[in-house]
Amino acid sequence: MVPIVFLLNGPNLNLLGKREPQVYGHETLEDVRALAEERAAAHRLTLDFRQSNHEGVLVDWIHEAREKAAAIIINPGAYTHTSIAILDALLASELPVVELHLSNVFRREPFRHHSYVSLAARGLICGFGARGYALAVDAASGLIGQPKA
Ligand code: CA2
Protein backbone atom coordinates (compact mmCIF):
# COMPACT_ATOMS: atom_id res chain seq x y z
CA MET A 1 0.00 0.00 0.00
CA VAL A 2 1.23 3.53 -0.81
CA PRO A 3 1.79 5.48 2.43
CA ILE A 4 -0.17 8.70 2.81
CA VAL A 5 1.40 11.92 4.14
CA PHE A 6 -0.90 14.69 5.31
CA LEU A 7 0.50 18.17 4.52
CA LEU A 8 -1.56 20.66 6.50
CA ASN A 9 -1.44 24.44 6.15
CA GLY A 10 -2.85 26.89 8.66
CA PRO A 11 -4.41 30.34 8.59
CA ASN A 12 -3.72 32.90 5.86
CA LEU A 13 -1.57 30.56 3.81
CA ASN A 14 -4.31 30.74 1.15
CA LEU A 15 -2.94 34.27 0.53
CA LEU A 16 0.47 32.95 -0.50
CA GLY A 17 1.82 34.70 -3.61
CA LYS A 18 -0.89 37.36 -3.37
CA ARG A 19 0.41 39.45 -0.42
CA GLU A 20 3.78 40.10 1.30
CA PRO A 21 6.00 38.47 -1.38
CA GLN A 22 9.07 39.98 0.32
CA VAL A 23 8.39 37.72 3.33
CA TYR A 24 6.69 34.65 1.84
CA GLY A 25 7.80 34.66 -1.82
CA HIS A 26 5.91 34.82 -5.11
CA GLU A 27 4.70 31.22 -5.27
CA THR A 28 1.05 30.53 -4.61
CA LEU A 29 -0.30 27.73 -2.42
CA GLU A 30 -1.03 25.81 -5.63
CA ASP A 31 2.63 26.24 -6.66
CA VAL A 32 3.89 24.83 -3.35
CA ARG A 33 1.37 22.01 -3.60
CA ALA A 34 2.84 21.11 -7.01
CA LEU A 35 6.41 21.16 -5.61
CA ALA A 36 5.43 18.92 -2.71
CA GLU A 37 3.46 16.52 -4.91
CA GLU A 38 6.40 16.12 -7.27
CA ARG A 39 8.64 15.11 -4.34
CA ALA A 40 5.96 12.81 -2.94
CA ALA A 41 5.69 10.99 -6.28
CA ALA A 42 9.50 10.56 -6.33
CA HIS A 43 9.27 8.92 -2.90
CA ARG A 44 6.24 6.81 -3.89
CA LEU A 45 4.07 8.61 -1.37
CA THR A 46 0.53 9.90 -1.66
CA LEU A 47 0.22 13.49 -0.47
CA ASP A 48 -2.99 14.80 1.07
CA PHE A 49 -2.51 18.59 0.89
CA ARG A 50 -4.96 20.86 2.75
CA GLN A 51 -5.31 24.42 4.07
CA SER A 52 -7.68 25.85 6.66
CA ASN A 53 -8.05 29.16 8.45
CA HIS A 54 -9.74 27.41 11.41
CA GLU A 55 -7.96 25.86 14.38
CA GLY A 56 -10.65 23.23 15.04
CA VAL A 57 -10.61 22.09 11.42
CA LEU A 58 -6.84 21.58 11.65
CA VAL A 59 -7.35 19.59 14.87
CA ASP A 60 -9.99 17.42 13.12
CA TRP A 61 -7.63 16.79 10.20
CA ILE A 62 -4.84 15.74 12.59
CA HIS A 63 -7.29 13.26 14.17
CA GLU A 64 -8.11 11.99 10.67
CA ALA A 65 -4.39 11.62 9.93
CA ARG A 66 -4.07 9.34 12.95
CA GLU A 67 -6.36 6.86 11.16
CA LYS A 68 -5.07 7.28 7.60
CA ALA A 69 -1.57 8.72 7.41
CA ALA A 70 2.00 7.54 7.97
CA ALA A 71 3.30 11.05 8.75
CA ILE A 72 2.19 14.66 9.11
CA ILE A 73 3.86 17.74 7.68
CA ILE A 74 2.38 20.92 9.12
CA ASN A 75 2.82 24.62 8.54
CA PRO A 76 0.46 25.77 11.28
CA GLY A 77 0.84 29.47 10.38
CA ALA A 78 0.32 31.75 13.38
CA TYR A 79 -1.19 28.82 15.37
CA THR A 80 2.43 27.63 15.68
CA HIS A 81 2.91 30.23 18.38
CA THR A 82 -0.44 29.95 20.16
CA SER A 83 -2.13 26.58 19.82
CA ILE A 84 -1.91 24.03 22.60
CA ALA A 85 -4.91 22.31 20.91
CA ILE A 86 -2.87 21.62 17.78
CA LEU A 87 0.09 20.49 19.89
CA ASP A 88 -2.13 18.06 21.84
CA ALA A 89 -3.66 16.66 18.64
CA LEU A 90 -0.21 16.11 17.12
CA LEU A 91 1.03 14.37 20.27
CA ALA A 92 -2.10 12.18 20.31
CA SER A 93 -1.58 11.22 16.67
CA GLU A 94 1.58 9.31 17.60
CA LEU A 95 2.78 9.97 14.03
CA PRO A 96 6.11 11.43 12.92
CA VAL A 97 5.60 15.18 12.51
CA VAL A 98 7.64 17.61 10.39
CA GLU A 99 7.11 21.28 11.28
CA LEU A 100 7.42 23.59 8.29
CA HIS A 101 7.65 27.36 7.81
CA LEU A 102 8.31 29.39 4.69
CA SER A 103 10.12 32.15 6.55
CA ASN A 104 12.99 31.89 9.01
CA VAL A 105 10.89 32.56 12.10
CA PHE A 106 14.05 33.11 14.18
CA ARG A 107 15.01 36.16 12.11
CA ARG A 108 11.60 37.70 12.76
CA GLU A 109 9.71 39.16 15.72
CA PRO A 110 10.40 37.53 19.12
CA PHE A 111 6.80 36.22 19.37
CA ARG A 112 7.55 33.94 16.39
CA HIS A 113 10.56 32.37 18.14
CA HIS A 114 8.43 30.10 20.31
CA SER A 115 6.58 27.16 18.79
CA TYR A 116 4.17 24.89 20.68
CA VAL A 117 4.19 22.57 17.66
CA SER A 118 7.96 21.96 17.97
CA LEU A 119 7.26 19.95 21.13
CA ALA A 120 5.56 17.34 18.92
CA ALA A 121 7.82 17.62 15.86
CA ARG A 122 10.66 15.29 14.96
CA GLY A 123 12.25 18.19 13.07
CA LEU A 124 11.75 21.71 11.78
CA ILE A 125 12.30 23.17 8.31
CA CYS A 126 12.14 26.95 8.06
CA GLY A 127 13.49 29.79 5.99
CA PHE A 128 13.70 28.10 2.58
CA GLY A 129 10.47 29.49 1.16
CA ALA A 130 8.49 27.26 -1.19
CA ARG A 131 11.46 24.89 -1.51
CA GLY A 132 10.94 23.98 2.12
CA TYR A 133 7.81 22.10 1.09
CA ALA A 134 9.89 19.74 -1.06
CA LEU A 135 12.48 19.40 1.73
CA ALA A 136 9.72 18.56 4.20
CA VAL A 137 8.45 15.74 1.98
CA ASP A 138 12.02 14.38 1.78
CA ALA A 139 12.22 14.51 5.58
CA ALA A 140 8.84 12.81 6.06
CA SER A 141 9.80 10.10 3.61
CA GLY A 142 12.94 9.39 5.64
CA LEU A 143 10.94 9.25 8.86
CA ILE A 144 8.60 6.57 7.51
CA GLY A 145 11.48 4.66 5.91
CA GLN A 146 10.22 5.13 2.36
CA PRO A 147 12.90 4.56 -0.36
CA LYS A 148 13.14 6.95 -3.31
CA ALA A 149 11.96 5.74 -6.74
O1 CA2 B 1 6.79 31.31 7.71
C1 CA2 B 1 5.75 30.65 7.83
O2 CA2 B 1 5.46 29.73 7.06
C2 CA2 B 1 4.74 31.01 8.92
O3 CA2 B 1 4.17 29.81 9.41
C3 CA2 B 1 3.68 31.86 8.24
C4 CA2 B 1 2.64 32.41 9.21
C5 CA2 B 1 3.32 33.12 10.38
O4 CA2 B 1 2.34 33.53 11.32
C6 CA2 B 1 4.32 32.22 11.06
O5 CA2 B 1 4.94 32.94 12.10
C7 CA2 B 1 5.39 31.74 10.09
C8 CA2 B 1 1.73 33.41 8.50
C9 CA2 B 1 1.08 32.89 7.30
C10 CA2 B 1 0.54 34.06 6.55
O6 CA2 B 1 0.66 33.79 5.20
C11 CA2 B 1 0.58 34.83 4.34
C12 CA2 B 1 0.96 34.60 3.07
C13 CA2 B 1 0.92 35.62 2.16
C14 CA2 B 1 0.48 36.86 2.53
C15 CA2 B 1 0.07 37.09 3.83
C16 CA2 B 1 0.12 36.08 4.74
Tab-separated table of N, CA, C and O in Angstrom, residues 37-134:
chain	number	residue	atom	x	y	z
A	37	GLU	N	3.991	17.736	-4.276
A	37	GLU	CA	3.456	16.521	-4.913
A	37	GLU	C	4.504	15.842	-5.796
A	37	GLU	O	4.560	14.617	-5.857
A	38	GLU	N	5.327	16.676	-6.440
A	38	GLU	CA	6.405	16.124	-7.266
A	38	GLU	C	7.367	15.291	-6.401
A	38	GLU	O	7.753	14.184	-6.766
A	39	ARG	N	7.729	15.844	-5.240
A	39	ARG	CA	8.638	15.107	-4.344
A	39	ARG	C	7.971	13.852	-3.808
A	39	ARG	O	8.594	12.806	-3.653
A	40	ALA	N	6.681	13.971	-3.482
A	40	ALA	CA	5.959	12.807	-2.945
A	40	ALA	C	5.945	11.675	-3.975
A	40	ALA	O	6.178	10.509	-3.630
A	41	ALA	N	5.714	12.025	-5.234
A	41	ALA	CA	5.694	10.991	-6.283
A	41	ALA	C	7.060	10.316	-6.379
A	41	ALA	O	7.159	9.095	-6.520
A	42	ALA	N	8.150	11.122	-6.257
A	42	ALA	CA	9.503	10.557	-6.331
A	42	ALA	C	9.768	9.584	-5.188
A	42	ALA	O	10.568	8.657	-5.319
A	43	HIS	N	9.102	9.801	-4.070
A	43	HIS	CA	9.274	8.915	-2.901
A	43	HIS	C	8.186	7.845	-2.840
A	43	HIS	O	8.082	7.141	-1.827
A	44	ARG	N	7.362	7.757	-3.874
A	44	ARG	CA	6.240	6.807	-3.885
A	44	ARG	C	5.325	7.010	-2.677
A	44	ARG	O	4.969	6.069	-1.968
A	45	LEU	N	4.996	8.255	-2.452
A	45	LEU	CA	4.069	8.614	-1.370
A	45	LEU	C	2.835	9.278	-1.977
A	45	LEU	O	2.937	9.960	-2.999
A	46	THR	N	1.708	9.119	-1.317
A	46	THR	CA	0.526	9.900	-1.664
A	46	THR	C	0.457	11.085	-0.720
A	46	THR	O	0.569	10.914	0.501
A	47	LEU	N	0.284	12.279	-1.295
A	47	LEU	CA	0.221	13.488	-0.475
A	47	LEU	C	-1.227	13.952	-0.367
A	47	LEU	O	-1.921	14.063	-1.379
A	48	ASP	N	-1.656	14.214	0.855
A	48	ASP	CA	-2.986	14.798	1.068
A	48	ASP	C	-2.753	16.223	1.561
A	48	ASP	O	-2.383	16.437	2.720
A	49	PHE	N	-2.916	17.199	0.658
A	49	PHE	CA	-2.514	18.588	0.888
A	49	PHE	C	-3.756	19.421	1.198
A	49	PHE	O	-4.710	19.449	0.408
A	50	ARG	N	-3.772	20.101	2.334
A	50	ARG	CA	-4.962	20.861	2.746
A	50	ARG	C	-4.562	22.191	3.392
A	50	ARG	O	-3.467	22.308	3.946
A	51	GLN	N	-5.493	23.129	3.375
A	51	GLN	CA	-5.311	24.417	4.067
A	51	GLN	C	-6.611	24.803	4.748
A	51	GLN	O	-7.694	24.660	4.177
A	52	SER	N	-6.501	25.298	5.990
A	52	SER	CA	-7.683	25.851	6.655
A	52	SER	C	-7.298	27.064	7.491
A	52	SER	O	-6.190	27.126	8.046
A	53	ASN	N	-8.240	27.992	7.596
A	53	ASN	CA	-8.048	29.160	8.454
A	53	ASN	C	-8.571	28.911	9.869
A	53	ASN	O	-8.529	29.811	10.705
A	54	HIS	N	-9.029	27.685	10.156
A	54	HIS	CA	-9.741	27.408	11.409
A	54	HIS	C	-9.003	26.361	12.255
A	54	HIS	O	-8.736	25.243	11.784
A	55	GLU	N	-8.736	26.725	13.493
A	55	GLU	CA	-7.961	25.861	14.383
A	55	GLU	C	-8.621	24.488	14.559
A	55	GLU	O	-7.951	23.452	14.488
A	56	GLY	N	-9.943	24.492	14.797
A	56	GLY	CA	-10.651	23.225	15.039
A	56	GLY	C	-10.635	22.310	13.827
A	56	GLY	O	-10.574	21.075	13.966
A	57	VAL	N	-10.686	22.904	12.645
A	57	VAL	CA	-10.612	22.089	11.416
A	57	VAL	C	-9.247	21.405	11.335
A	57	VAL	O	-9.144	20.214	11.012
A	58	LEU	N	-8.197	22.170	11.663
A	58	LEU	CA	-6.840	21.582	11.645
A	58	LEU	C	-6.749	20.441	12.664
A	58	LEU	O	-6.172	19.385	12.377
A	59	VAL	N	-7.352	20.645	13.845
A	59	VAL	CA	-7.355	19.586	14.872
A	59	VAL	C	-8.087	18.349	14.335
A	59	VAL	O	-7.596	17.211	14.454
A	60	ASP	N	-9.238	18.557	13.689
A	60	ASP	CA	-9.993	17.418	13.123
A	60	ASP	C	-9.162	16.684	12.072
A	60	ASP	O	-9.181	15.452	12.004
A	61	TRP	N	-8.452	17.426	11.246
A	61	TRP	CA	-7.630	16.786	10.198
A	61	TRP	C	-6.483	15.989	10.815
A	61	TRP	O	-6.100	14.936	10.287
A	62	ILE	N	-5.914	16.488	11.921
A	62	ILE	CA	-4.838	15.738	12.592
A	62	ILE	C	-5.410	14.435	13.155
A	62	ILE	O	-4.787	13.371	13.065
A	63	HIS	N	-6.641	14.495	13.699
A	63	HIS	CA	-7.291	13.261	14.165
A	63	HIS	C	-7.491	12.287	13.004
A	63	HIS	O	-7.303	11.069	13.150
A	64	GLU	N	-7.902	12.829	11.856
A	64	GLU	CA	-8.110	11.994	10.668
A	64	GLU	C	-6.785	11.343	10.226
A	64	GLU	O	-6.748	10.170	9.833
A	65	ALA	N	-5.710	12.135	10.316
A	65	ALA	CA	-4.389	11.619	9.925
A	65	ALA	C	-4.010	10.415	10.780
A	65	ALA	O	-3.392	9.457	10.291
A	66	ARG	N	-4.394	10.450	12.037
A	66	ARG	CA	-4.074	9.341	12.955
A	66	ARG	C	-4.584	8.012	12.394
A	66	ARG	O	-3.960	6.980	12.547
A	67	GLU	N	-5.745	8.072	11.726
A	67	GLU	CA	-6.355	6.863	11.158
A	67	GLU	C	-5.756	6.502	9.805
A	67	GLU	O	-5.724	5.328	9.434
A	68	LYS	N	-5.367	7.517	9.027
A	68	LYS	CA	-5.075	7.279	7.603
A	68	LYS	C	-3.621	7.461	7.184
A	68	LYS	O	-3.224	6.930	6.151
A	69	ALA	N	-2.867	8.265	7.937
A	69	ALA	CA	-1.570	8.718	7.413
A	69	ALA	C	-0.395	8.029	8.107
A	69	ALA	O	-0.511	7.502	9.216
A	70	ALA	N	0.752	8.072	7.418
A	70	ALA	CA	1.998	7.539	7.971
A	70	ALA	C	2.850	8.648	8.573
A	70	ALA	O	3.796	8.371	9.325
A	71	ALA	N	2.556	9.894	8.216
A	71	ALA	CA	3.303	11.051	8.747
A	71	ALA	C	2.487	12.316	8.500
A	71	ALA	O	1.602	12.339	7.637
A	72	ILE	N	2.820	13.344	9.276
A	72	ILE	CA	2.186	14.659	9.115
A	72	ILE	C	3.276	15.696	8.894
A	72	ILE	O	4.267	15.745	9.644
A	73	ILE	N	3.071	16.512	7.853
A	73	ILE	CA	3.864	17.740	7.678
A	73	ILE	C	2.891	18.874	7.967
A	73	ILE	O	1.769	18.878	7.453
A	74	ILE	N	3.311	19.833	8.784
A	74	ILE	CA	2.380	20.919	9.117
A	74	ILE	C	3.083	22.270	9.138
A	74	ILE	O	4.131	22.422	9.771
A	75	ASN	N	2.499	23.202	8.373
A	75	ASN	CA	2.818	24.623	8.535
A	75	ASN	C	1.596	25.221	9.231
A	75	ASN	O	0.600	25.541	8.578
A	76	PRO	N	1.661	25.356	10.546
A	76	PRO	CA	0.464	25.772	11.284
A	76	PRO	C	0.200	27.280	11.206
A	76	PRO	O	-0.719	27.766	11.868
A	77	GLY	N	1.019	28.030	10.428
A	77	GLY	CA	0.839	29.471	10.377
A	77	GLY	C	0.979	30.054	11.771
A	77	GLY	O	1.777	29.573	12.594
A	78	ALA	N	0.196	31.075	12.074
A	78	ALA	CA	0.316	31.747	13.378
A	78	ALA	C	-0.087	30.842	14.545
A	78	ALA	O	0.317	31.098	15.691
A	79	TYR	N	-0.842	29.756	14.284
A	79	TYR	CA	-1.189	28.820	15.367
A	79	TYR	C	0.044	28.125	15.940
A	79	TYR	O	0.001	27.588	17.044
A	80	THR	N	1.138	28.145	15.173
A	80	THR	CA	2.427	27.633	15.675
A	80	THR	C	2.714	28.180	17.068
A	80	THR	O	3.175	27.450	17.958
A	81	HIS	N	2.451	29.490	17.200
A	81	HIS	CA	2.909	30.233	18.382
A	81	HIS	C	1.848	30.320	19.476
A	81	HIS	O	2.108	30.895	20.526
A	82	THR	N	0.663	29.768	19.206
A	82	THR	CA	-0.439	29.952	20.161
A	82	THR	C	-1.195	28.675	20.533
A	82	THR	O	-1.867	28.649	21.562
A	83	SER	N	-1.113	27.633	19.693
A	83	SER	CA	-2.129	26.580	19.817
A	83	SER	C	-1.674	25.335	20.578
A	83	SER	O	-1.003	24.445	20.026
A	84	ILE	N	-2.134	25.254	21.825
A	84	ILE	CA	-1.912	24.026	22.597
A	84	ILE	C	-2.838	22.926	22.064
A	84	ILE	O	-2.510	21.740	22.120
A	85	ALA	N	-3.976	23.308	21.481
A	85	ALA	CA	-4.914	22.312	20.914
A	85	ALA	C	-4.260	21.558	19.752
A	85	ALA	O	-4.383	20.326	19.645
A	86	ILE	N	-3.557	22.288	18.896
A	86	ILE	CA	-2.875	21.620	17.777
A	86	ILE	C	-1.715	20.775	18.307
A	86	ILE	O	-1.516	19.634	17.870
A	87	LEU	N	-0.983	21.294	19.274
A	87	LEU	CA	0.089	20.493	19.894
A	87	LEU	C	-0.482	19.192	20.452
A	87	LEU	O	0.045	18.109	20.188
A	88	ASP	N	-1.562	19.268	21.220
A	88	ASP	CA	-2.129	18.064	21.839
A	88	ASP	C	-2.586	17.057	20.784
A	88	ASP	O	-2.401	15.847	20.948
A	89	ALA	N	-3.196	17.563	19.711
A	89	ALA	CA	-3.660	16.661	18.637
A	89	ALA	C	-2.469	15.968	17.975
A	89	ALA	O	-2.521	14.757	17.688
A	90	LEU	N	-1.399	16.709	17.740
A	90	LEU	CA	-0.206	16.110	17.117
A	90	LEU	C	0.406	15.052	18.033
A	90	LEU	O	0.788	13.963	17.585
A	91	LEU	N	0.486	15.354	19.333
A	91	LEU	CA	1.033	14.372	20.274
A	91	LEU	C	0.163	13.121	20.294
A	91	LEU	O	0.669	11.997	20.287
A	92	ALA	N	-1.169	13.325	20.273
A	92	ALA	CA	-2.098	12.185	20.313
A	92	ALA	C	-2.027	11.351	19.032
A	92	ALA	O	-2.351	10.164	19.043
A	93	SER	N	-1.621	11.954	17.941
A	93	SER	CA	-1.585	11.222	16.668
A	93	SER	C	-0.535	10.113	16.683
A	93	SER	O	-0.647	9.137	15.956
A	94	GLU	N	0.478	10.276	17.505
A	94	GLU	CA	1.584	9.313	17.603
A	94	GLU	C	2.280	9.088	16.256
A	94	GLU	O	2.892	8.052	16.032
A	95	LEU	N	2.143	10.065	15.353
A	95	LEU	CA	2.778	9.972	14.032
A	95	LEU	C	4.042	10.832	14.007
A	95	LEU	O	4.143	11.801	14.761
A	96	PRO	N	5.003	10.501	13.109
A	96	PRO	CA	6.111	11.426	12.921
A	96	PRO	C	5.614	12.740	12.324
A	96	PRO	O	4.824	12.737	11.379
A	97	VAL	N	6.063	13.848	12.918
A	97	VAL	CA	5.600	15.182	12.514
A	97	VAL	C	6.800	16.009	12.049
A	97	VAL	O	7.837	16.051	12.727
A	98	VAL	N	6.654	16.648	10.881
A	98	VAL	CA	7.639	17.608	10.393
A	98	VAL	C	6.986	18.983	10.455
A	98	VAL	O	5.936	19.209	9.849
A	99	GLU	N	7.599	19.897	11.212
A	99	GLU	CA	7.110	21.280	11.285
A	99	GLU	C	7.760	22.087	10.164
A	99	GLU	O	8.968	21.967	9.923
A	100	LEU	N	6.966	22.908	9.498
A	100	LEU	CA	7.420	23.591	8.290
A	100	LEU	C	7.008	25.059	8.321
A	100	LEU	O	5.853	25.378	8.651
A	101	HIS	N	7.959	25.935	7.990
A	101	HIS	CA	7.651	27.361	7.812
A	101	HIS	C	8.362	27.884	6.577
A	101	HIS	O	9.519	27.521	6.318
A	102	LEU	N	7.692	28.747	5.854
A	102	LEU	CA	8.309	29.390	4.693
A	102	LEU	C	9.441	30.315	5.122
A	102	LEU	O	10.529	30.312	4.550
A	103	SER	N	9.149	31.152	6.103
A	103	SER	CA	10.119	32.154	6.548
A	103	SER	C	10.995	31.587	7.659
A	103	SER	O	10.628	30.590	8.302
A	104	ASN	N	12.146	32.243	7.868
A	104	ASN	CA	12.986	31.887	9.008
A	104	ASN	C	12.424	32.624	10.220
A	104	ASN	O	12.718	33.805	10.442
A	105	VAL	N	11.606	31.914	10.991
A	105	VAL	CA	10.885	32.561	12.103
A	105	VAL	C	11.852	33.144	13.145
A	105	VAL	O	11.500	34.087	13.857
A	106	PHE	N	13.085	32.630	13.186
A	106	PHE	CA	14.051	33.106	14.183
A	106	PHE	C	14.722	34.427	13.790
A	106	PHE	O	15.407	35.044	14.600
A	107	ARG	N	14.515	34.840	12.539
A	107	ARG	CA	15.005	36.157	12.105
A	107	ARG	C	13.893	37.195	12.179
A	107	ARG	O	14.050	38.312	11.687
A	108	ARG	N	12.766	36.822	12.743
A	108	ARG	CA	11.600	37.703	12.756
A	108	ARG	C	11.288	38.143	14.189
A	108	ARG	O	12.129	38.042	15.070
A	109	GLU	N	10.075	38.624	14.403
A	109	GLU	CA	9.706	39.164	15.718
A	109	GLU	C	9.858	38.088	16.804
A	109	GLU	O	9.608	36.910	16.545
A	110	PRO	N	10.206	38.502	18.031
A	110	PRO	CA	10.403	37.532	19.119
A	110	PRO	C	9.194	36.612	19.351
A	110	PRO	O	9.382	35.443	19.711
A	111	PHE	N	7.957	37.104	19.115
A	111	PHE	CA	6.802	36.223	19.374
A	111	PHE	C	6.753	35.028	18.427
A	111	PHE	O	6.054	34.050	18.696
A	112	ARG	N	7.525	35.088	17.316
A	112	ARG	CA	7.548	33.939	16.394
A	112	ARG	C	8.653	32.938	16.757
A	112	ARG	O	8.815	31.919	16.098
A	113	HIS	N	9.433	33.246	17.800
A	113	HIS	CA	10.563	32.371	18.140
A	113	HIS	C	10.116	31.167	18.950
A	113	HIS	O	10.864	30.200	19.069
A	114	HIS	N	8.924	31.254	19.541
A	114	HIS	CA	8.434	30.096	20.306
A	114	HIS	C	7.387	29.336	19.512
A	114	HIS	O	6.470	29.918	18.938
A	115	SER	N	7.544	28.018	19.485
A	115	SER	CA	6.584	27.162	18.789
A	115	SER	C	6.083	26.070	19.731
A	115	SER	O	6.882	25.273	20.232
A	116	TYR	N	4.753	26.032	19.961
A	116	TYR	CA	4.170	24.888	20.683
A	116	TYR	C	4.342	23.614	19.874
A	116	TYR	O	4.610	22.534	20.405
A	117	VAL	N	4.182	23.738	18.556
A	117	VAL	CA	4.194	22.569	17.664
A	117	VAL	C	5.541	21.842	17.697
A	117	VAL	O	5.602	20.614	17.570
A	118	SER	N	6.626	22.599	17.932
A	118	SER	CA	7.958	21.963	17.967
A	118	SER	C	8.048	20.865	19.026
A	118	SER	O	8.848	19.939	18.886
A	119	LEU	N	7.230	20.976	20.080
A	119	LEU	CA	7.258	19.952	21.129
A	119	LEU	C	6.789	18.591	20.616
A	119	LEU	O	7.081	17.562	21.219
A	120	ALA	N	6.049	18.598	19.492
A	120	ALA	CA	5.558	17.337	18.919
A	120	ALA	C	6.312	16.948	17.656
A	120	ALA	O	6.074	15.875	17.097
A	121	ALA	N	7.199	17.838	17.182
A	121	ALA	CA	7.821	17.622	15.864
A	121	ALA	C	9.133	16.853	15.993
A	121	ALA	O	9.905	17.064	16.927
A	122	ARG	N	9.366	15.977	15.010
A	122	ARG	CA	10.660	15.290	14.961
A	122	ARG	C	11.718	16.240	14.422
A	122	ARG	O	12.914	16.086	14.717
A	123	GLY	N	11.309	17.210	13.610
A	123	GLY	CA	12.247	18.186	13.070
A	123	GLY	C	11.523	19.381	12.500
A	123	GLY	O	10.291	19.352	12.334
A	124	LEU	N	12.306	20.419	12.209
A	124	LEU	CA	11.755	21.707	11.780
A	124	LEU	C	12.483	22.172	10.527
A	124	LEU	O	13.710	22.151	10.476
A	125	ILE	N	11.719	22.576	9.521
A	125	ILE	CA	12.303	23.171	8.314
A	125	ILE	C	11.752	24.581	8.212
A	125	ILE	O	10.519	24.759	8.175
A	126	CYS	N	12.629	25.586	8.182
A	126	CYS	CA	12.137	26.954	8.057
A	126	CYS	C	13.146	27.814	7.337
A	126	CYS	O	14.351	27.562	7.386
A	127	GLY	N	12.623	28.797	6.598
A	127	GLY	CA	13.493	29.791	5.990
A	127	GLY	C	13.843	29.527	4.538
A	127	GLY	O	14.554	30.326	3.924
A	128	PHE	N	13.353	28.444	3.962
A	128	PHE	CA	13.698	28.100	2.581
A	128	PHE	C	12.574	28.394	1.595
A	128	PHE	O	12.615	27.941	0.452
A	129	GLY	N	11.565	29.137	2.048
A	129	GLY	CA	10.469	29.490	1.161
A	129	GLY	C	9.755	28.249	0.639
A	129	GLY	O	9.680	27.215	1.333
A	130	ALA	N	9.274	28.365	-0.601
A	130	ALA	CA	8.493	27.264	-1.189
A	130	ALA	C	9.294	25.959	-1.243
A	130	ALA	O	8.736	24.869	-1.085
A	131	ARG	N	10.612	26.085	-1.444
A	131	ARG	CA	11.459	24.894	-1.515
A	131	ARG	C	11.393	24.047	-0.243
A	131	ARG	O	11.598	22.836	-0.258
A	132	GLY	N	11.081	24.702	0.854
A	132	GLY	CA	10.944	23.979	2.118
A	132	GLY	C	9.876	22.899	2.052
A	132	GLY	O	9.969	21.880	2.751
A	133	TYR	N	8.870	23.110	1.204
A	133	TYR	CA	7.806	22.096	1.090
A	133	TYR	C	8.355	20.800	0.494
A	133	TYR	O	7.981	19.699	0.928
A	134	ALA	N	9.260	20.939	-0.487
A	134	ALA	CA	9.890	19.740	-1.065
A	134	ALA	C	10.818	19.096	-0.024
A	134	ALA	O	10.834	17.866	0.135
